[in-house]
Amino acid sequence: MPISPHPPIRSFVLRQGRVSNAQRRAVDTLLSVYGIAYVPGALDFEQLFGRRAPTILEIGSGMGETTASIARSQPENNYLAIEVHTPGVGSLLKRIAEDGLANLRLIQHDAVEVLEHMIAPASLAGTHIFFPDPWPKKRHHKRRLIQAGFVALLASRLAPGAYLHAATDWQEYAEQILAVFAAASGLANTAPGFAPRPDYRPLTKFEDRGLKLGHGVWDIVFRKT
């Protein structure tokens, strides 16, 4: 079988991280309840959540604190989180169970493949990408999630009027994100440049501490035209 000269695009790099006993138990017992297995084929959100409601995708939910908080505060929306790292998956599954979040589900898989094969075109009401890995060294910039090709794929999955919201605490990456979003076909900025933090995105303890120390955080919010 011939080998493709182009490696598959990945939206993450797996790192070794300690999985606590509670996180491992959550994965073992709750992933089958609140998780969605990766299977090529467009998801039926109405069937998945048992209702018809706007569905928001979060790419890279981390430890799940922000994801769960948004799902709690916005019960009128459905939320679908994507995370690959097991500690974060376990942590979010535990939050879903403890808070009874019927409007939040999780996929442990690569976001690019999920978008390509499981999300129908023009089906999302919004997408969150909060604090993606900035890969600060210039030689690593090619590993950054937010690149033109990825944003074009993402934009194709947004319904007209849907929003695309990224946030980062790395100014140079914020400027790149703003430029990539602005260059994407079918997306329009909701602000003259960077946007004020929307009320639905909670201020994390880490972010609050950084702001008090004078560190910046930049939100970029565009809409599908």
Short mmCIF file of C-alpha atoms in Angstrom, two decimals:
data_model
loop_
_atom_site.label_atom_id
_atom_site.label_comp_id
_atom_site.label_asym_id
_atom_site.label_seq_id
_atom_site.Cartn_x
_atom_site.Cartn_y
_atom_site.Cartn_z
CA MET A 1 0.00 0.00 0.00
CA PRO A 2 1.50 3.38 -0.96
CA ILE A 3 2.29 5.78 1.86
CA SER A 4 0.89 9.29 1.53
CA PRO A 5 3.62 11.96 1.54
CA HIS A 6 1.34 14.19 3.60
CA PRO A 7 0.75 13.23 7.24
CA PRO A 8 -2.81 13.62 8.51
CA ILE A 9 -3.68 16.99 10.04
CA ARG A 10 -3.99 16.84 13.81
CA SER A 11 -5.59 19.45 16.02
CA PHE A 12 -3.56 18.39 19.06
CA VAL A 13 -0.34 16.85 20.31
CA LEU A 14 -0.78 14.18 22.96
CA ARG A 15 1.19 14.81 26.12
CA GLN A 16 1.70 12.54 29.07
CA GLY A 17 -0.38 13.73 32.00
CA ARG A 18 -1.31 12.18 35.30
CA VAL A 19 -4.83 10.78 35.40
CA SER A 20 -6.24 10.86 38.93
CA ASN A 21 -8.20 7.93 40.32
CA ALA A 22 -11.42 10.00 40.19
CA GLN A 23 -10.80 10.95 36.56
CA ARG A 24 -10.07 7.34 35.61
CA ARG A 25 -13.25 6.16 37.34
CA ALA A 26 -15.25 8.82 35.52
CA VAL A 27 -13.87 7.74 32.16
CA ASP A 28 -14.47 4.05 32.93
CA THR A 29 -18.04 4.52 34.16
CA LEU A 30 -19.36 7.69 32.49
CA LEU A 31 -17.84 7.90 29.01
CA SER A 32 -20.34 5.33 27.77
CA VAL A 33 -23.17 7.42 29.29
CA TYR A 34 -22.25 10.99 28.35
CA GLY A 35 -19.63 10.40 25.68
CA ILE A 36 -20.12 9.98 21.94
CA ALA A 37 -17.98 7.48 20.10
CA TYR A 38 -16.21 8.63 16.96
CA VAL A 39 -18.07 7.08 14.04
CA PRO A 40 -17.99 8.66 10.57
CA GLY A 41 -21.47 9.92 9.77
CA ALA A 42 -23.21 13.19 10.55
CA LEU A 43 -24.69 13.45 14.05
CA ASP A 44 -28.39 14.09 14.44
CA PHE A 45 -28.35 16.70 17.22
CA GLU A 46 -32.10 16.46 17.84
CA GLN A 47 -31.83 12.73 18.41
CA LEU A 48 -28.61 13.05 20.41
CA PHE A 49 -29.97 15.59 22.90
CA GLY A 50 -33.62 14.54 22.74
CA ARG A 51 -34.80 17.98 21.68
CA ARG A 52 -34.44 20.63 19.00
CA ALA A 53 -32.18 23.44 20.24
CA PRO A 54 -29.16 25.45 19.04
CA THR A 55 -25.99 23.35 19.28
CA ILE A 56 -22.67 24.93 20.23
CA LEU A 57 -19.38 23.10 19.65
CA GLU A 58 -16.42 23.57 21.98
CA ILE A 59 -13.02 22.54 20.68
CA GLY A 60 -10.54 21.73 23.43
CA SER A 61 -12.60 21.78 26.62
CA GLY A 62 -9.56 21.24 28.85
CA MET A 63 -10.51 20.32 32.40
CA GLY A 64 -14.11 21.27 31.66
CA GLU A 65 -14.69 24.02 34.24
CA THR A 66 -15.64 26.67 31.68
CA THR A 67 -17.56 24.21 29.51
CA ALA A 68 -19.73 23.00 32.37
CA SER A 69 -20.29 26.54 33.65
CA ILE A 70 -21.55 27.71 30.24
CA ALA A 71 -23.82 24.68 29.85
CA ARG A 72 -25.31 25.34 33.30
CA SER A 73 -25.91 29.03 32.61
CA GLN A 74 -27.31 28.52 29.10
CA PRO A 75 -29.76 25.60 29.46
CA GLU A 76 -31.58 26.64 26.27
CA ASN A 77 -28.56 25.52 24.20
CA ASN A 78 -27.02 22.14 23.54
CA TYR A 79 -23.23 21.86 23.95
CA LEU A 80 -20.90 19.35 22.33
CA ALA A 81 -17.33 19.35 23.68
CA ILE A 82 -14.27 17.83 22.01
CA GLU A 83 -11.24 16.93 24.14
CA VAL A 84 -8.50 14.35 23.58
CA HIS A 85 -6.62 14.35 26.87
CA THR A 86 -7.92 11.79 29.35
CA PRO A 87 -7.54 13.89 32.55
CA GLY A 88 -9.75 16.60 31.02
CA VAL A 89 -12.23 14.06 29.68
CA GLY A 90 -12.57 12.47 33.11
CA SER A 91 -12.91 15.83 34.83
CA LEU A 92 -15.65 17.02 32.47
CA LEU A 93 -17.56 13.73 32.65
CA LYS A 94 -17.55 14.04 36.45
CA ARG A 95 -18.96 17.58 36.21
CA ILE A 96 -21.68 16.50 33.77
CA ALA A 97 -22.82 13.74 36.14
CA GLU A 98 -22.65 15.81 39.32
CA ASP A 99 -24.50 18.78 37.80
CA GLY A 100 -26.99 16.72 35.79
CA LEU A 101 -26.11 18.55 32.57
CA ALA A 102 -28.46 16.97 30.04
CA ASN A 103 -27.44 19.62 27.47
CA LEU A 104 -23.73 18.68 27.39
CA ARG A 105 -22.04 15.76 25.67
CA LEU A 106 -18.40 14.92 24.95
CA ILE A 107 -16.34 13.37 22.16
CA GLN A 108 -12.80 12.17 22.91
CA HIS A 109 -11.29 12.40 19.45
CA ASP A 110 -9.39 14.68 17.09
CA ALA A 111 -11.41 17.80 16.29
CA VAL A 112 -10.46 17.85 12.61
CA GLU A 113 -11.83 14.37 12.00
CA VAL A 114 -14.96 15.11 14.04
CA LEU A 115 -15.63 18.25 11.98
CA GLU A 116 -14.95 16.47 8.71
CA HIS A 117 -17.01 13.35 9.36
CA MET A 118 -19.49 13.92 12.21
CA ILE A 119 -20.68 17.53 11.92
CA ALA A 120 -23.04 18.30 9.04
CA PRO A 121 -22.53 21.48 7.00
CA ALA A 122 -24.40 24.56 8.34
CA SER A 123 -25.54 22.68 11.47
CA LEU A 124 -23.84 24.57 14.32
CA ALA A 125 -25.17 27.67 16.08
CA GLY A 126 -21.72 28.52 17.41
CA THR A 127 -18.20 27.33 18.18
CA HIS A 128 -15.92 28.06 21.13
CA ILE A 129 -12.13 27.75 21.02
CA PHE A 130 -10.89 29.00 24.37
CA PHE A 131 -7.17 29.28 25.10
CA PRO A 132 -5.83 26.89 22.46
CA ASP A 133 -2.16 25.95 22.82
CA PRO A 134 -0.24 29.01 21.54
CA TRP A 135 2.89 27.09 20.53
CA PRO A 136 4.93 30.23 21.19
CA LYS A 137 8.16 29.22 19.46
CA LYS A 138 8.16 30.33 15.84
CA ARG A 139 9.26 26.93 14.56
CA HIS A 140 6.18 25.43 16.22
CA HIS A 141 3.61 27.87 14.78
CA LYS A 142 2.63 25.26 12.17
CA ARG A 143 1.22 23.18 15.04
CA ARG A 144 -1.28 25.86 16.00
CA LEU A 145 -4.89 24.81 15.69
CA ILE A 146 -6.16 28.01 14.11
CA GLN A 147 -4.91 28.02 10.54
CA ALA A 148 -6.68 29.00 7.32
CA GLY A 149 -7.64 25.47 6.27
CA PHE A 150 -9.07 24.57 9.66
CA VAL A 151 -11.09 27.79 9.88
CA ALA A 152 -12.50 27.22 6.38
CA LEU A 153 -13.66 23.75 7.46
CA LEU A 154 -15.11 25.16 10.66
CA ALA A 155 -16.92 27.99 8.85
CA SER A 156 -18.56 25.44 6.55
CA ARG A 157 -20.15 23.78 9.59
CA LEU A 158 -21.66 27.03 10.91
CA ALA A 159 -25.25 27.93 10.08
CA PRO A 160 -25.93 31.44 8.74
CA GLY A 161 -25.81 33.84 11.68
CA ALA A 162 -23.83 31.39 13.84
CA TYR A 163 -20.80 32.69 15.72
CA LEU A 164 -17.16 31.66 16.02
CA HIS A 165 -15.53 32.70 19.31
CA ALA A 166 -11.85 32.28 20.14
CA ALA A 167 -10.00 33.57 23.20
CA THR A 168 -6.29 33.59 24.02
CA ASP A 169 -3.89 35.16 26.49
CA TRP A 170 -1.06 35.20 23.94
CA GLN A 171 -1.12 38.51 22.05
CA GLU A 172 0.80 37.41 18.97
CA TYR A 173 -1.52 34.41 18.58
CA ALA A 174 -4.53 36.69 19.09
CA GLU A 175 -3.35 38.85 16.20
CA GLN A 176 -2.89 35.77 14.01
CA ILE A 177 -6.36 34.46 14.90
CA LEU A 178 -7.90 37.83 14.08
CA ALA A 179 -6.15 37.88 10.70
CA VAL A 180 -7.10 34.27 9.86
CA PHE A 181 -10.76 34.82 10.78
CA ALA A 182 -10.86 38.08 8.81
CA ALA A 183 -9.46 36.37 5.71
CA ALA A 184 -11.94 33.48 5.84
CA SER A 185 -14.77 33.51 3.33
CA GLY A 186 -18.22 33.95 4.83
CA LEU A 187 -17.15 35.28 8.23
CA ALA A 188 -17.62 38.86 9.49
CA ASN A 189 -16.20 40.44 12.63
CA THR A 190 -18.70 41.46 15.31
CA ALA A 191 -16.34 44.20 16.56
CA PRO A 192 -13.93 46.73 15.02
CA GLY A 193 -11.09 44.43 16.09
CA PHE A 194 -10.92 42.38 19.26
CA ALA A 195 -14.26 41.93 21.01
CA PRO A 196 -15.19 42.52 24.65
CA ARG A 197 -15.52 39.26 26.59
CA PRO A 198 -19.12 38.05 26.12
CA ASP A 199 -21.07 37.51 29.33
CA TYR A 200 -21.46 33.78 28.66
CA ARG A 201 -17.69 33.17 28.84
CA PRO A 202 -16.86 33.03 32.56
CA LEU A 203 -13.67 34.49 33.93
CA THR A 204 -11.50 31.61 35.12
CA LYS A 205 -9.36 31.85 38.27
CA PHE A 206 -6.21 31.62 36.14
CA GLU A 207 -7.44 34.38 33.82
CA ASP A 208 -8.52 36.62 36.70
CA ARG A 209 -5.13 36.24 38.36
CA GLY A 210 -3.38 37.09 35.09
CA LEU A 211 -5.51 40.17 34.49
CA LYS A 212 -4.71 41.44 38.00
CA LEU A 213 -1.02 41.05 37.14
CA GLY A 214 -1.51 43.10 33.99
CA HIS A 215 -1.59 40.23 31.51
CA GLY A 216 -3.91 40.56 28.53
CA VAL A 217 -6.69 38.32 27.27
CA TRP A 218 -8.13 38.76 23.77
CA ASP A 219 -11.54 37.60 22.52
CA ILE A 220 -12.22 37.29 18.80
CA VAL A 221 -15.88 36.85 17.80
CA PHE A 222 -17.02 36.52 14.17
CA ARG A 223 -20.36 35.57 12.63
CA LYS A 224 -21.24 33.47 9.60
CA THR A 225 -22.75 35.67 6.92
#
